[in-house]
Amino acid sequence: MFTTAIGLGPAELEAARARYRASIGGGSHAEFVAAKVALVELGTGRKVSEGEIDYL
């Protein structure tokens, strides 16, 4: 099954989820934000705004 908004397969989305899970509680806030942004963008097919990134 593919994510229709962006045409990704389950492997790409699962890799983004795994990166996000690994970043939770890690020592790098920058990695957490980058992983969260990647997951949202891959999952929804939309760009995360600078304001949203600042909020994270």
Protein backbone atom coordinates (compact mmCIF):
# COMPACT_ATOMS: atom_id res chain seq x y z
CA MET A 1 0.00 0.00 0.00
CA PHE A 2 1.25 3.49 -0.84
CA THR A 3 0.63 6.82 0.84
CA THR A 4 -1.43 8.40 -1.92
CA ALA A 5 -0.49 12.02 -1.21
CA ILE A 6 3.15 11.42 -2.04
CA GLY A 7 3.47 7.95 -3.53
CA LEU A 8 5.65 6.46 -0.83
CA GLY A 9 5.73 2.80 -0.02
CA PRO A 10 5.48 1.44 3.49
CA ALA A 11 9.26 1.00 3.81
CA GLU A 12 9.98 4.72 3.43
CA LEU A 13 7.30 5.72 5.91
CA GLU A 14 8.39 3.06 8.40
CA ALA A 15 11.99 4.28 8.16
CA ALA A 16 10.81 7.81 9.02
CA ARG A 17 8.78 6.45 11.94
CA ALA A 18 11.78 4.50 13.22
CA ARG A 19 14.00 7.58 13.01
CA TYR A 20 11.41 9.61 14.92
CA ARG A 21 11.00 6.94 17.62
CA ALA A 22 14.78 6.73 18.03
CA SER A 23 15.03 10.51 18.42
CA ILE A 24 12.51 10.68 21.25
CA GLY A 25 14.39 11.03 24.51
CA GLY A 26 17.70 11.27 22.70
CA GLY A 27 20.29 13.86 23.45
CA SER A 28 19.84 15.94 20.30
CA HIS A 29 16.91 18.29 20.02
CA ALA A 30 17.99 19.10 16.45
CA GLU A 31 17.69 15.41 15.46
CA PHE A 32 14.28 15.17 17.14
CA VAL A 33 13.01 18.18 15.20
CA ALA A 34 14.51 16.94 11.92
CA ALA A 35 12.99 13.48 12.39
CA LYS A 36 9.58 14.93 13.30
CA VAL A 37 9.61 17.26 10.30
CA ALA A 38 10.59 14.41 7.97
CA LEU A 39 7.84 12.18 9.35
CA VAL A 40 5.16 14.86 9.01
CA GLU A 41 6.27 15.82 5.51
CA LEU A 42 6.45 12.22 4.31
CA GLY A 43 3.19 11.26 5.98
CA THR A 44 1.14 14.23 4.83
CA GLY A 45 2.84 15.32 1.64
CA ARG A 46 3.09 18.94 2.77
CA LYS A 47 5.99 21.13 3.83
CA VAL A 48 6.26 22.06 7.48
CA SER A 49 6.47 25.82 7.88
CA GLU A 50 9.27 27.63 9.71
CA GLY A 51 6.74 28.66 12.36
CA GLU A 52 5.79 25.03 12.94
CA ILE A 53 9.46 24.05 13.15
CA ASP A 54 10.10 26.81 15.69
CA TYR A 55 7.20 25.44 17.76
CA LEU A 56 8.75 21.97 17.84
